[in-house]
Tab-separated table of C-alpha atoms in Angstrom:
chain	number	residue	atom	x	y	z
Y	419	MET	CA	46.194	-123.955	226.324
Y	420	ALA	CA	42.604	-122.756	226.730
Y	421	SER	CA	39.966	-125.425	227.110
Y	422	VAL	CA	37.419	-125.901	224.380
Y	423	SER	CA	33.907	-124.666	225.289
Y	424	ASN	CA	31.007	-127.059	225.252
Y	425	GLU	CA	28.757	-125.710	222.489
Y	426	ARG	CA	25.674	-127.213	224.090
Y	427	ASP	CA	26.221	-125.078	227.191
Y	428	ASN	CA	25.732	-121.920	225.150
Y	429	THR	CA	22.388	-122.709	223.582
Y	430	GLY	CA	18.809	-123.262	224.637
Y	431	SER	CA	17.772	-125.304	227.633
Y	432	SER	CA	21.161	-126.963	227.893
Y	433	ASN	CA	22.769	-123.784	229.267
Y	434	GLN	CA	23.301	-124.525	232.952
Y	435	MET	CA	23.912	-120.843	233.712
Y	436	TRP	CA	20.174	-120.231	233.653
Y	437	GLY	CA	19.442	-122.871	236.272
Y	438	GLY	CA	16.589	-125.319	236.463
Y	439	ARG	CA	13.920	-122.681	236.988
Y	440	PHE	CA	14.668	-121.030	233.649
Y	441	ALA	CA	14.699	-124.057	231.358
Y	442	ASP	CA	14.033	-121.895	228.313
Y	443	GLY	CA	17.085	-119.675	228.881
Y	444	PRO	CA	17.093	-115.890	228.502
Y	445	SER	CA	13.555	-115.668	227.134
Y	446	ALA	CA	12.153	-117.177	230.344
Y	447	ILE	CA	14.101	-114.711	232.468
Y	448	MET	CA	12.960	-111.787	230.349
Y	449	ARG	CA	9.352	-112.929	230.599
Y	450	GLU	CA	9.503	-113.019	234.381
Y	451	ILE	CA	11.514	-109.861	234.999
Y	452	ASN	CA	9.379	-107.900	232.534
Y	453	ALA	CA	5.975	-108.896	233.902
Y	454	SER	CA	4.384	-106.503	236.382
Y	455	ILE	CA	0.915	-108.068	236.490
Y	456	PRO	CA	1.532	-109.773	239.871
Y	457	PHE	CA	1.512	-106.342	241.543
Y	458	ASP	CA	0.061	-103.792	239.112
Y	459	LYS	CA	-3.192	-105.745	238.948
Y	460	ALA	CA	-4.013	-103.648	242.022
Y	461	LEU	CA	-4.597	-100.782	239.570
Y	462	TRP	CA	-7.452	-102.461	237.729
Y	463	ARG	CA	-10.189	-100.133	238.965
Y	464	GLN	CA	-8.156	-97.090	238.028
Y	465	ASP	CA	-7.272	-98.627	234.661
Y	466	ILE	CA	-10.930	-99.242	233.840
Y	467	ALA	CA	-11.897	-95.717	234.943
Y	468	GLY	CA	-9.130	-94.128	232.862
Y	469	SER	CA	-10.037	-96.177	229.809
Y	470	LYS	CA	-13.722	-95.264	230.049
Y	471	ALA	CA	-12.896	-91.574	230.338
Y	472	HIS	CA	-10.516	-91.858	227.392
Y	473	VAL	CA	-12.931	-93.603	225.046
Y	474	ALA	CA	-15.736	-91.191	225.916
Y	475	MET	CA	-13.427	-88.332	224.951
Y	476	LEU	CA	-12.435	-90.070	221.714
Y	477	ALA	CA	-16.105	-90.316	220.776
Y	478	GLN	CA	-16.796	-86.707	221.760
Y	479	GLN	CA	-13.931	-85.577	219.512
Y	480	GLY	CA	-15.047	-87.777	216.608
Y	481	ILE	CA	-11.870	-89.860	216.739
Y	482	VAL	CA	-13.899	-93.060	217.203
Y	483	THR	CA	-17.569	-93.587	216.426
Y	484	ALA	CA	-20.181	-93.325	219.140
Y	485	GLU	CA	-21.129	-96.932	218.414
Y	486	ASP	CA	-17.597	-98.211	218.960
Y	487	ALA	CA	-17.222	-96.100	222.077
Y	488	ALA	CA	-20.426	-97.519	223.558
Y	489	THR	CA	-19.326	-101.051	222.708
Y	490	ILE	CA	-15.925	-100.487	224.321
Y	491	SER	CA	-17.406	-98.855	227.424
Y	492	ASP	CA	-19.889	-101.703	227.929
Y	493	GLY	CA	-17.079	-104.190	227.398
Y	494	LEU	CA	-14.944	-102.460	230.027
Y	495	ASP	CA	-17.856	-102.738	232.466
Y	496	ALA	CA	-18.006	-106.454	231.724
Y	497	VAL	CA	-14.264	-106.841	232.341
Y	498	ALA	CA	-14.594	-104.918	235.596
Y	499	ALA	CA	-17.409	-107.213	236.724
Y	500	GLU	CA	-15.213	-110.241	236.060
Y	501	TYR	CA	-12.305	-108.754	237.984
Y	502	GLU	CA	-14.597	-107.885	240.875
Y	503	ALA	CA	-15.984	-111.407	241.020
Y	504	ASP	CA	-12.943	-113.539	240.232
Y	505	GLY	CA	-9.889	-111.305	240.558
Y	506	VAL	CA	-7.458	-110.318	237.831
Y	507	PRO	CA	-5.876	-113.253	235.966
Y	508	GLU	CA	-2.082	-113.317	235.815
Y	509	ASP	CA	-0.872	-114.060	232.313
Y	510	TRP	CA	2.776	-113.003	232.276
Y	511	ASP	CA	2.840	-112.982	228.497
Y	512	LEU	CA	0.460	-110.013	228.673
Y	513	GLU	CA	2.923	-108.271	231.020
Y	514	ASP	CA	0.703	-105.811	232.871
Y	515	ILE	CA	-2.807	-104.755	233.859
Y	516	HIS	CA	-3.167	-102.598	230.751
Y	517	MET	CA	-2.529	-105.367	228.239
Y	518	THR	CA	-4.460	-107.860	230.358
Y	519	THR	CA	-7.540	-105.657	230.276
Y	520	GLU	CA	-7.220	-104.826	226.583
Y	521	SER	CA	-6.795	-108.500	225.708
Y	522	ARG	CA	-9.892	-109.513	227.639
Y	523	LEU	CA	-11.826	-106.596	226.148
Y	524	ALA	CA	-10.964	-107.845	222.646
Y	525	GLN	CA	-12.254	-111.301	223.562
Y	526	ILE	CA	-15.553	-109.761	224.688
Y	527	VAL	CA	-16.226	-107.070	222.062
Y	528	GLY	CA	-14.017	-108.052	219.148
Y	529	PRO	CA	-11.986	-105.754	216.859
Y	530	ALA	CA	-13.522	-102.550	218.260
Y	531	ALA	CA	-11.342	-103.038	221.318
Y	532	GLY	CA	-8.321	-102.111	219.219
Y	533	ARG	CA	-9.574	-98.535	218.936
Y	534	LEU	CA	-9.330	-97.914	222.693
Y	535	HIS	CA	-5.596	-97.283	222.634
Y	536	THR	CA	-5.853	-94.526	220.028
Y	537	ALA	CA	-4.049	-91.327	221.156
Y	538	ARG	CA	-2.573	-92.802	224.278
Y	539	SER	CA	0.391	-94.941	225.411
Y	540	ARG	CA	0.973	-97.264	228.292
Y	541	ASN	CA	3.281	-94.517	229.577
Y	542	ASP	CA	0.548	-91.952	230.172
Y	543	GLN	CA	-1.915	-94.708	230.999
Y	544	VAL	CA	0.102	-96.056	233.934
Y	545	ALA	CA	0.985	-92.567	235.130
Y	546	THR	CA	-2.727	-91.765	235.246
Y	547	ASP	CA	-3.700	-95.033	236.905
Y	548	PHE	CA	-0.981	-94.676	239.522
Y	549	ARG	CA	-1.966	-91.103	240.365
Y	550	LEU	CA	-5.570	-92.205	240.813
Y	551	TRP	CA	-4.456	-95.036	243.098
Y	552	VAL	CA	-2.214	-92.813	245.217
Y	553	ARG	CA	-4.953	-90.205	245.480
Y	554	GLU	CA	-7.289	-92.851	246.869
Y	555	ALA	CA	-4.586	-94.067	249.272
Y	556	ILE	CA	-4.208	-90.514	250.565
Y	557	ASP	CA	-7.947	-90.214	251.092
Y	558	GLN	CA	-7.986	-93.515	252.983
Y	559	ALA	CA	-5.052	-92.462	255.160
Y	560	ASP	CA	-6.738	-89.155	255.927
Y	561	ALA	CA	-9.955	-90.891	256.970
Y	562	GLY	CA	-8.011	-93.214	259.252
Y	563	LEU	CA	-6.067	-90.349	260.786
Y	564	LEU	CA	-9.285	-88.441	261.403
Y	565	ALA	CA	-10.571	-91.414	263.416
Y	566	LEU	CA	-7.295	-91.522	265.361
Y	567	GLN	CA	-7.555	-87.797	266.129
Y	568	GLN	CA	-11.106	-88.273	267.348
Y	569	ALA	CA	-9.976	-91.080	269.659
Y	570	LEU	CA	-7.121	-88.939	271.004
Y	571	VAL	CA	-9.385	-85.960	271.620
Y	572	THR	CA	-12.032	-88.084	273.327
Y	573	ARG	CA	-9.532	-89.646	275.721
Y	574	ALA	CA	-7.791	-86.301	276.290
Y	575	GLY	CA	-11.108	-84.804	277.339
Y	576	GLU	CA	-11.630	-87.645	279.800
Y	577	HIS	CA	-8.171	-87.078	281.300
Y	578	ALA	CA	-7.730	-83.312	281.107
Y	579	GLY	CA	-6.994	-83.278	284.833
Y	580	SER	CA	-5.330	-86.687	285.255
Y	581	ILE	CA	-1.801	-86.065	286.504
Y	582	MET	CA	1.194	-88.021	285.259
Y	583	PRO	CA	4.929	-87.440	285.115
Y	584	GLY	CA	6.248	-85.628	282.088
Y	585	PHE	CA	9.604	-86.958	280.940
Y	586	THR	CA	12.802	-85.792	279.357
Y	587	HIS	CA	15.461	-88.452	278.709
Y	588	LEU	CA	12.836	-90.868	280.134
Y	589	GLN	CA	13.542	-89.257	283.512
Y	590	THR	CA	10.761	-87.592	285.480
Y	591	ALA	CA	10.844	-83.904	284.624
Y	592	GLN	CA	7.651	-82.005	285.501
Y	593	PRO	CA	4.092	-83.093	286.137
Y	594	VAL	CA	1.719	-82.870	283.182
Y	595	THR	CA	-1.752	-84.169	282.540
Y	596	LEU	CA	-2.510	-87.259	280.507
Y	597	GLY	CA	-4.882	-85.154	278.431
Y	598	HIS	CA	-2.034	-82.777	277.573
Y	599	HIS	CA	0.177	-85.724	276.596
Y	600	LEU	CA	-2.479	-87.194	274.310
Y	601	MET	CA	-3.150	-83.828	272.708
Y	602	ALA	CA	0.526	-83.658	271.741
Y	603	TYR	CA	-0.145	-86.613	269.430
Y	604	TYR	CA	-3.289	-84.922	268.152
Y	605	GLU	CA	-1.057	-82.065	266.976
Y	606	MET	CA	1.392	-84.471	265.321
Y	607	ILE	CA	-1.433	-86.182	263.440
Y	608	ARG	CA	-2.856	-82.792	262.444
Y	609	ARG	CA	0.436	-82.027	260.716
Y	610	ASP	CA	0.456	-85.477	259.111
Y	611	ARG	CA	-2.962	-84.832	257.620
Y	612	SER	CA	-1.765	-81.490	256.277
Y	613	ARG	CA	1.186	-83.212	254.581
Y	614	PHE	CA	-1.125	-85.720	252.918
Y	615	ALA	CA	-3.416	-82.863	251.834
Y	616	ASP	CA	-0.465	-81.025	250.290
Y	617	ALA	CA	0.627	-84.174	248.463
Y	618	ARG	CA	-2.892	-84.687	247.148
Y	619	ALA	CA	-3.123	-81.138	245.851
Y	620	ARG	CA	0.150	-81.481	243.951
Y	621	LEU	CA	-0.650	-84.835	242.385
Y	622	ASN	CA	-4.117	-83.885	241.167
Y	623	GLU	CA	-3.135	-83.240	237.553
Y	624	SER	CA	-3.951	-85.670	234.749
Y	625	PRO	CA	-1.157	-87.163	232.587
Y	626	LEU	CA	-3.688	-88.780	230.249
Y	627	GLY	CA	-3.139	-87.597	226.690
Y	628	SER	CA	0.603	-87.146	227.067
Y	629	ALA	CA	0.954	-90.414	225.134
Y	630	ALA	CA	4.420	-91.961	225.059
Y	631	LEU	CA	6.334	-88.736	225.790
Y	632	ALA	CA	5.587	-86.085	223.153
Y	633	GLY	CA	1.809	-85.768	223.140
Y	634	THR	CA	-0.340	-86.876	220.200
Y	635	GLY	CA	-1.362	-85.637	216.775
Y	636	PHE	CA	-5.010	-86.553	217.365
Y	637	PRO	CA	-7.369	-83.683	218.293
Y	638	ILE	CA	-7.961	-84.887	221.863
Y	639	ASP	CA	-9.575	-82.932	224.689
Y	640	ARG	CA	-7.386	-83.368	227.772
Y	641	GLU	CA	-9.560	-81.050	229.830
Y	642	MET	CA	-12.469	-83.436	229.324
Y	643	THR	CA	-10.638	-86.540	230.541
Y	644	SER	CA	-9.054	-84.597	233.384
Y	645	LYS	CA	-12.443	-83.444	234.634
Y	646	ALA	CA	-14.005	-86.890	234.183
Y	647	LEU	CA	-11.338	-88.448	236.432
Y	648	GLY	CA	-11.593	-85.786	239.128
Y	649	PHE	CA	-8.305	-84.043	238.389
Y	650	ASP	CA	-7.942	-80.285	238.699
Y	651	ARG	CA	-6.225	-79.870	235.346
Y	652	PRO	CA	-4.094	-81.720	232.767
Y	653	THR	CA	-0.345	-81.814	233.242
Y	654	ALA	CA	1.445	-79.030	231.356
Y	655	ASN	CA	4.401	-80.961	229.907
Y	656	SER	CA	4.115	-84.388	228.321
Y	657	LEU	CA	7.736	-85.355	229.034
Y	658	ASP	CA	7.343	-84.535	232.706
Y	659	ALA	CA	3.927	-86.155	232.904
Y	660	VAL	CA	5.036	-89.645	231.897
Y	661	SER	CA	8.306	-89.603	233.842
Y	662	ASP	CA	7.183	-87.859	237.039
Y	663	ARG	CA	6.875	-89.921	240.197
Y	664	ASP	CA	7.079	-86.995	242.607
Y	665	PHE	CA	3.494	-87.704	243.603
Y	666	ALA	CA	4.439	-91.203	244.771
Y	667	LEU	CA	7.447	-89.860	246.661
Y	668	ASP	CA	5.310	-87.131	248.244
Y	669	TYR	CA	2.935	-89.836	249.441
Y	670	LEU	CA	5.762	-91.977	250.777
Y	671	MET	CA	7.372	-89.037	252.580
Y	672	ALA	CA	4.097	-88.162	254.251
Y	673	ALA	CA	3.536	-91.822	255.099
Y	674	ALA	CA	7.037	-92.147	256.542
Y	675	GLN	CA	6.632	-89.068	258.743
Y	676	CYS	CA	3.234	-90.276	259.886
Y	677	SER	CA	4.640	-93.705	260.677
Y	678	LEU	CA	7.310	-92.092	262.862
Y	679	HIS	CA	4.606	-90.421	264.926
Y	680	LEU	CA	2.661	-93.661	265.209
Y	681	SER	CA	5.855	-95.433	266.239
Y	682	ARG	CA	6.543	-92.892	268.984
Y	683	LEU	CA	3.042	-93.323	270.388
Y	684	ALA	CA	3.391	-97.100	270.140
Y	685	GLU	CA	6.712	-96.946	271.994
Y	686	GLU	CA	5.162	-94.951	274.823
Y	687	MET	CA	2.293	-97.399	275.098
Y	688	ILE	CA	4.786	-100.267	275.261
Y	689	ILE	CA	6.742	-98.570	278.049
Y	690	TRP	CA	3.632	-97.535	279.945
Y	691	ALA	CA	2.215	-101.078	279.765
Y	692	SER	CA	5.322	-102.607	281.358
Y	693	GLN	CA	5.007	-103.639	284.998
Y	694	PRO	CA	7.588	-101.125	286.350
Y	695	TYR	CA	5.427	-98.336	284.929
Y	696	GLY	CA	1.926	-99.792	285.064
Y	697	PHE	CA	0.375	-96.677	283.535
Y	698	VAL	CA	-1.861	-98.462	281.055
Y	699	ARG	CA	-3.550	-101.774	280.415
Y	700	MET	CA	-3.624	-102.556	276.733
Y	701	PRO	CA	-6.815	-103.830	275.066
Y	702	ASP	CA	-6.980	-107.616	274.996
Y	703	ALA	CA	-7.857	-107.508	271.300
Y	704	LEU	CA	-4.513	-105.855	270.529
Y	705	SER	CA	-2.325	-107.974	272.814
Y	706	THR	CA	-1.014	-111.533	272.842
Y	707	GLY	CA	0.126	-114.029	275.442
Y	708	SER	CA	3.319	-116.005	275.861
Y	709	SER	CA	3.754	-119.623	274.831
Y	710	ILE	CA	5.409	-120.511	278.165
Y	711	MET	CA	4.778	-117.618	280.585
Y	712	PRO	CA	1.082	-117.467	281.502
Y	713	GLN	CA	1.360	-114.121	283.267
Y	714	LYS	CA	2.471	-112.288	280.139
Y	715	LYS	CA	0.343	-109.848	278.180
Y	716	ASN	CA	2.484	-108.676	275.310
Y	717	PRO	CA	1.832	-105.372	273.467
Y	718	ASP	CA	2.451	-107.028	270.111
Y	719	ALA	CA	0.255	-104.703	268.053
Y	720	ALA	CA	2.156	-101.669	269.331
Y	721	GLU	CA	5.476	-103.398	268.681
Y	722	LEU	CA	4.434	-104.210	265.122
Y	723	VAL	CA	3.412	-100.594	264.520
Y	724	ARG	CA	6.879	-99.631	265.707
Y	725	GLY	CA	8.400	-102.189	263.347
Y	726	HIS	CA	6.211	-101.183	260.396
Y	727	SER	CA	7.603	-97.667	260.641
Y	728	GLY	CA	11.035	-98.930	259.632
Y	729	ARG	CA	9.592	-100.730	256.634
Y	730	ILE	CA	7.649	-97.659	255.503
Y	731	VAL	CA	10.787	-95.510	255.725
Y	732	GLY	CA	12.527	-98.228	253.705
Y	733	CYS	CA	9.829	-98.005	251.016
Y	734	ALA	CA	10.424	-94.267	250.677
Y	735	THR	CA	14.150	-94.813	250.411
Y	736	ALA	CA	13.699	-97.557	247.814
Y	737	LEU	CA	11.734	-95.342	245.426
Y	738	MET	CA	14.078	-92.390	245.894
Y	739	VAL	CA	17.039	-94.536	244.939
Y	740	THR	CA	15.148	-95.968	241.954
Y	741	MET	CA	14.345	-92.514	240.600
Y	742	LYS	CA	17.589	-90.698	241.399
Y	743	GLY	CA	19.399	-91.174	238.067
Y	744	LEU	CA	16.708	-91.724	235.456
Y	745	PRO	CA	16.802	-89.605	232.293
Y	746	LEU	CA	13.609	-88.387	230.660
Y	747	ALA	CA	11.208	-89.818	229.811
Y	748	TYR	CA	10.065	-93.332	230.752
Y	749	SER	CA	12.509	-96.078	231.729
Y	750	LYS	CA	11.623	-99.636	232.693
Y	751	ASP	CA	13.108	-99.035	236.157
Y	752	MET	CA	9.900	-97.129	236.846
Y	753	GLN	CA	7.983	-100.383	236.802
Y	754	ASP	CA	9.432	-100.833	240.303
Y	755	ASP	CA	7.695	-97.677	241.543
Y	756	LYS	CA	4.519	-99.411	242.617
Y	757	PRO	CA	5.576	-102.216	245.034
Y	758	PRO	CA	7.034	-99.842	247.675
Y	759	VAL	CA	3.986	-97.586	247.489
Y	760	PHE	CA	1.572	-100.511	247.750
Y	761	GLU	CA	3.525	-101.967	250.672
Y	762	ALA	CA	3.724	-98.672	252.531
Y	763	ALA	CA	0.008	-97.988	252.071
Y	764	SER	CA	-0.929	-101.397	253.447
Y	765	LEU	CA	1.379	-101.083	256.447
Y	766	LEU	CA	0.279	-97.537	257.190
Y	767	ALA	CA	-3.415	-98.447	257.110
Y	768	LEU	CA	-2.807	-101.290	259.566
Y	769	SER	CA	-0.736	-99.071	261.841
Y	770	ILE	CA	-3.325	-96.289	261.924
Y	771	ALA	CA	-6.128	-98.751	262.673
Y	772	ALA	CA	-4.115	-100.448	265.425
Y	773	MET	CA	-3.204	-97.191	267.157
Y	774	THR	CA	-6.770	-95.910	266.907
Y	775	GLY	CA	-8.047	-99.045	268.639
Y	776	MET	CA	-5.281	-98.838	271.217
Y	777	VAL	CA	-6.022	-95.247	272.161
Y	778	ALA	CA	-9.779	-95.768	272.205
Y	779	ASP	CA	-9.802	-98.942	274.316
Y	780	ALA	CA	-6.752	-98.667	276.583
Y	781	THR	CA	-7.380	-98.474	280.344
Y	782	PHE	CA	-5.241	-95.806	281.995
Y	783	ASN	CA	-4.143	-96.308	285.605
Y	784	THR	CA	-4.339	-92.689	286.697
Y	785	ASP	CA	-3.607	-93.492	290.355
Y	786	ARG	CA	-0.315	-95.073	289.365
Y	787	MET	CA	0.508	-92.159	287.079
Y	788	ARG	CA	-0.104	-89.665	289.860
Y	789	GLN	CA	1.981	-91.669	292.295
Y	790	ALA	CA	4.855	-91.769	289.820
Y	791	ALA	CA	4.646	-88.002	289.386
Y	792	GLU	CA	4.758	-87.426	293.137
Y	793	LEU	CA	7.584	-89.834	293.912
Y	794	GLY	CA	9.560	-88.705	290.898
Y	795	TYR	CA	9.950	-85.245	292.430
Y	796	ALA	CA	8.382	-83.691	289.391
Y	797	THR	CA	7.687	-80.458	291.321
Y	798	ALA	CA	11.372	-79.741	291.959
Y	799	THR	CA	11.323	-77.015	289.306
Y	800	ASP	CA	8.317	-75.479	291.057
Y	801	LEU	CA	10.323	-75.276	294.294
Y	802	ALA	CA	13.209	-73.602	292.492
Y	803	ASP	CA	10.824	-71.178	290.793
Y	804	TRP	CA	9.194	-70.357	294.162
Y	805	LEU	CA	12.589	-69.593	295.726
Y	806	VAL	CA	13.370	-67.211	292.862
Y	807	ARG	CA	9.946	-65.592	292.843
Y	808	GLU	CA	9.153	-65.372	296.556
Y	809	ALA	CA	12.550	-65.364	298.290
Y	810	ASP	CA	14.447	-63.377	295.662
Y	811	ILE	CA	17.138	-66.039	295.406
Y	812	PRO	CA	19.203	-66.259	292.202
Y	813	PHE	CA	18.146	-69.244	290.124
Y	814	ARG	CA	21.489	-71.068	290.311
Y	815	GLU	CA	21.405	-70.904	294.112
Y	816	ALA	CA	17.753	-71.917	294.121
Y	817	HIS	CA	18.665	-74.886	291.923
Y	818	HIS	CA	21.247	-76.004	294.515
Y	819	ILE	CA	18.762	-75.631	297.420
Y	820	THR	CA	16.141	-77.601	295.526
Y	821	GLY	CA	18.626	-80.401	294.850
Y	822	ALA	CA	19.267	-80.718	298.584
Y	823	ALA	CA	15.503	-80.888	299.249
Y	824	VAL	CA	15.069	-83.632	296.639
Y	825	LYS	CA	17.929	-85.603	298.173
Y	826	LEU	CA	16.269	-85.418	301.620
Y	827	ALA	CA	12.853	-86.442	300.285
Y	828	GLU	CA	14.406	-89.302	298.345
Y	829	ALA	CA	16.191	-90.555	301.456
Y	830	GLN	CA	12.888	-90.564	303.325
Y	831	GLY	CA	10.895	-92.048	300.445
Y	832	VAL	CA	8.356	-89.224	300.411
Y	833	ALA	CA	7.174	-86.571	297.973
Y	834	LEU	CA	8.542	-83.048	298.225
Y	835	ASP	CA	5.303	-81.671	299.645
Y	836	GLN	CA	5.470	-84.265	302.446
Y	837	LEU	CA	8.643	-82.784	303.904
Y	838	SER	CA	7.968	-80.674	306.990
Y	839	LEU	CA	8.559	-76.946	307.065
Y	840	ALA	CA	11.249	-77.493	309.701
Y	841	GLU	CA	13.067	-79.935	307.443
Y	842	LEU	CA	12.935	-77.500	304.543
Y	843	GLN	CA	14.128	-74.620	306.704
Y	844	GLN	CA	17.107	-76.699	307.819
Y	845	ILE	CA	18.113	-76.654	304.178
Y	846	ASP	CA	17.463	-72.910	303.805
Y	847	SER	CA	15.885	-70.611	306.377
Y	848	ARG	CA	14.320	-68.380	303.735
Y	849	ILE	CA	11.700	-71.045	302.992
Y	850	ASP	CA	8.332	-70.384	304.664
Y	851	ASP	CA	4.994	-72.178	304.749
Y	852	ARG	CA	3.778	-70.531	301.550
Y	853	VAL	CA	6.002	-72.976	299.677
Y	854	PHE	CA	3.538	-75.831	300.129
Y	855	ALA	CA	1.073	-74.161	297.768
Y	856	ALA	CA	3.634	-74.695	295.014
Y	857	LEU	CA	4.863	-78.178	295.852
Y	858	SER	CA	1.856	-80.381	295.082
Y	859	VAL	CA	1.516	-81.871	291.630
Y	860	ASP	CA	-1.954	-80.346	291.380
Y	861	ALA	CA	-0.590	-76.865	292.023
Y	862	SER	CA	2.225	-77.471	289.565
Y	863	VAL	CA	0.023	-78.401	286.615
Y	864	ALA	CA	-2.504	-75.685	287.449
Y	865	SER	CA	0.244	-73.071	287.345
Y	866	ARG	CA	1.261	-74.032	283.784
Y	867	ALA	CA	-1.574	-72.005	282.309
Y	868	SER	CA	0.303	-70.327	279.464
Y	869	TYR	CA	-1.134	-70.916	275.987
Y	870	GLY	CA	-0.297	-74.481	275.019
Y	871	GLY	CA	0.468	-75.425	278.621
Y	872	THR	CA	-0.599	-78.449	280.640
Y	873	ALA	CA	-3.015	-76.712	283.027
Y	874	PRO	CA	-6.323	-78.624	282.968
Y	875	GLU	CA	-8.208	-75.477	281.951
Y	876	ARG	CA	-5.892	-75.070	278.951
Y	877	VAL	CA	-6.207	-78.731	278.003
Y	878	ARG	CA	-9.993	-78.484	278.073
Y	879	GLN	CA	-9.822	-75.406	275.836
Y	880	GLN	CA	-7.597	-77.265	273.369
Y	881	VAL	CA	-9.902	-80.287	273.428
Y	882	ALA	CA	-12.920	-78.068	272.728
Y	883	ALA	CA	-11.115	-76.383	269.829
Y	884	ALA	CA	-10.062	-79.755	268.426
Y	885	ARG	CA	-13.575	-81.157	268.677
Y	886	MET	CA	-14.867	-78.184	266.734
Y	887	ALA	CA	-12.140	-78.542	264.092
Y	888	LEU	CA	-12.951	-82.233	263.676
Y	889	GLY	CA	-16.715	-81.691	263.560
Y	890	MET	CA	-17.274	-83.820	266.667
Y	891	GLU	CA	-20.604	-83.437	268.439
Y	892	GLU	CA	-20.517	-82.112	271.968
């Protein structure tokens, strides 16, 4: 026989299913899950700007009186001043930044505040605010990346001729210059900036005036509000305008790709700073010590940049999954669009700043880099190429001869160019003394003079071109 339910457990605060935190039952849960003010208060500047543009348009179109519009605009300035001084208050009953601002405006200017929301909805309001915020985040990222490029170019110019081993599979491959290596990251960041620029161009359309989803019957001027807020044009479809979050995903995709590049540079700095490599000494300001090992200097900032990359990629994934199955137009799921964007923007800004400081202030041990290039037999390919070019030996045979030479040099603990001619001729008699012009690391990098190559002259040309592109003074 089924047990009889306890009626008290199904009503009010007696229902233990809600737990102690939610003493008021479902209404308390709804209040908390519905409120977005804890995070969307970050949009307050954009919300004020959008509201001022909107009320000015309403007055221009004769939808509200000039007197009411002036009162509302002055009141919005007063609200903004309060937010600037004291922060945005969090009243969860008001749900979001839009209602919070409108409520405070009503307290300041009275009933006229109620006219502000004419011909708009929170749907187009938040879409507008969010676009404005993302646009600013893109501009901030671009400014940070410009500074990072300038640091990379400056250090690349200093080290256009500094020889280091180039790696594949983290094994010494061929000698390159440090300047060439740093300029590789300049190119990556150049592409990152182009992705952010593309995202900005696509997002720069104004949703304001789309209202809830279908537009409005009031004779509004969307071109006016679009221009006032710095958009290129109004959005063409009201349904799309209120439900589109492509602009946020575009930003997150660009941020994720950028973070991968920053993570790769951070990883190299971490490896180079380790004692077995000893290629770089990290800035003290971006390093930490150990609680028990006094000799340690840990590259924590670089490691955190590497870690932040995973979180930024996670933010992009989170919003994609949120948006993947939503029908038109607005759904409450879209309230969760902002936290991943805000988190990614904060992490990306920190990562860019950290890597800029790291590149600018790191001390490179160029003697150690050169030594590693020499003892890593990085000129082995040059020997093989010389055998093909000068002794007319098929490459596969030349590859075998070169391997024998590397084995001999390794056994003796010397660089390839320190083997004697007699020792080389014991390996293959077709080798003559001209080979030594090709075996030094200096000769190797100098010979790589094809466009985009590591030859110091090419690196200096690329640095000069980059400085011009970035507007850097000579």
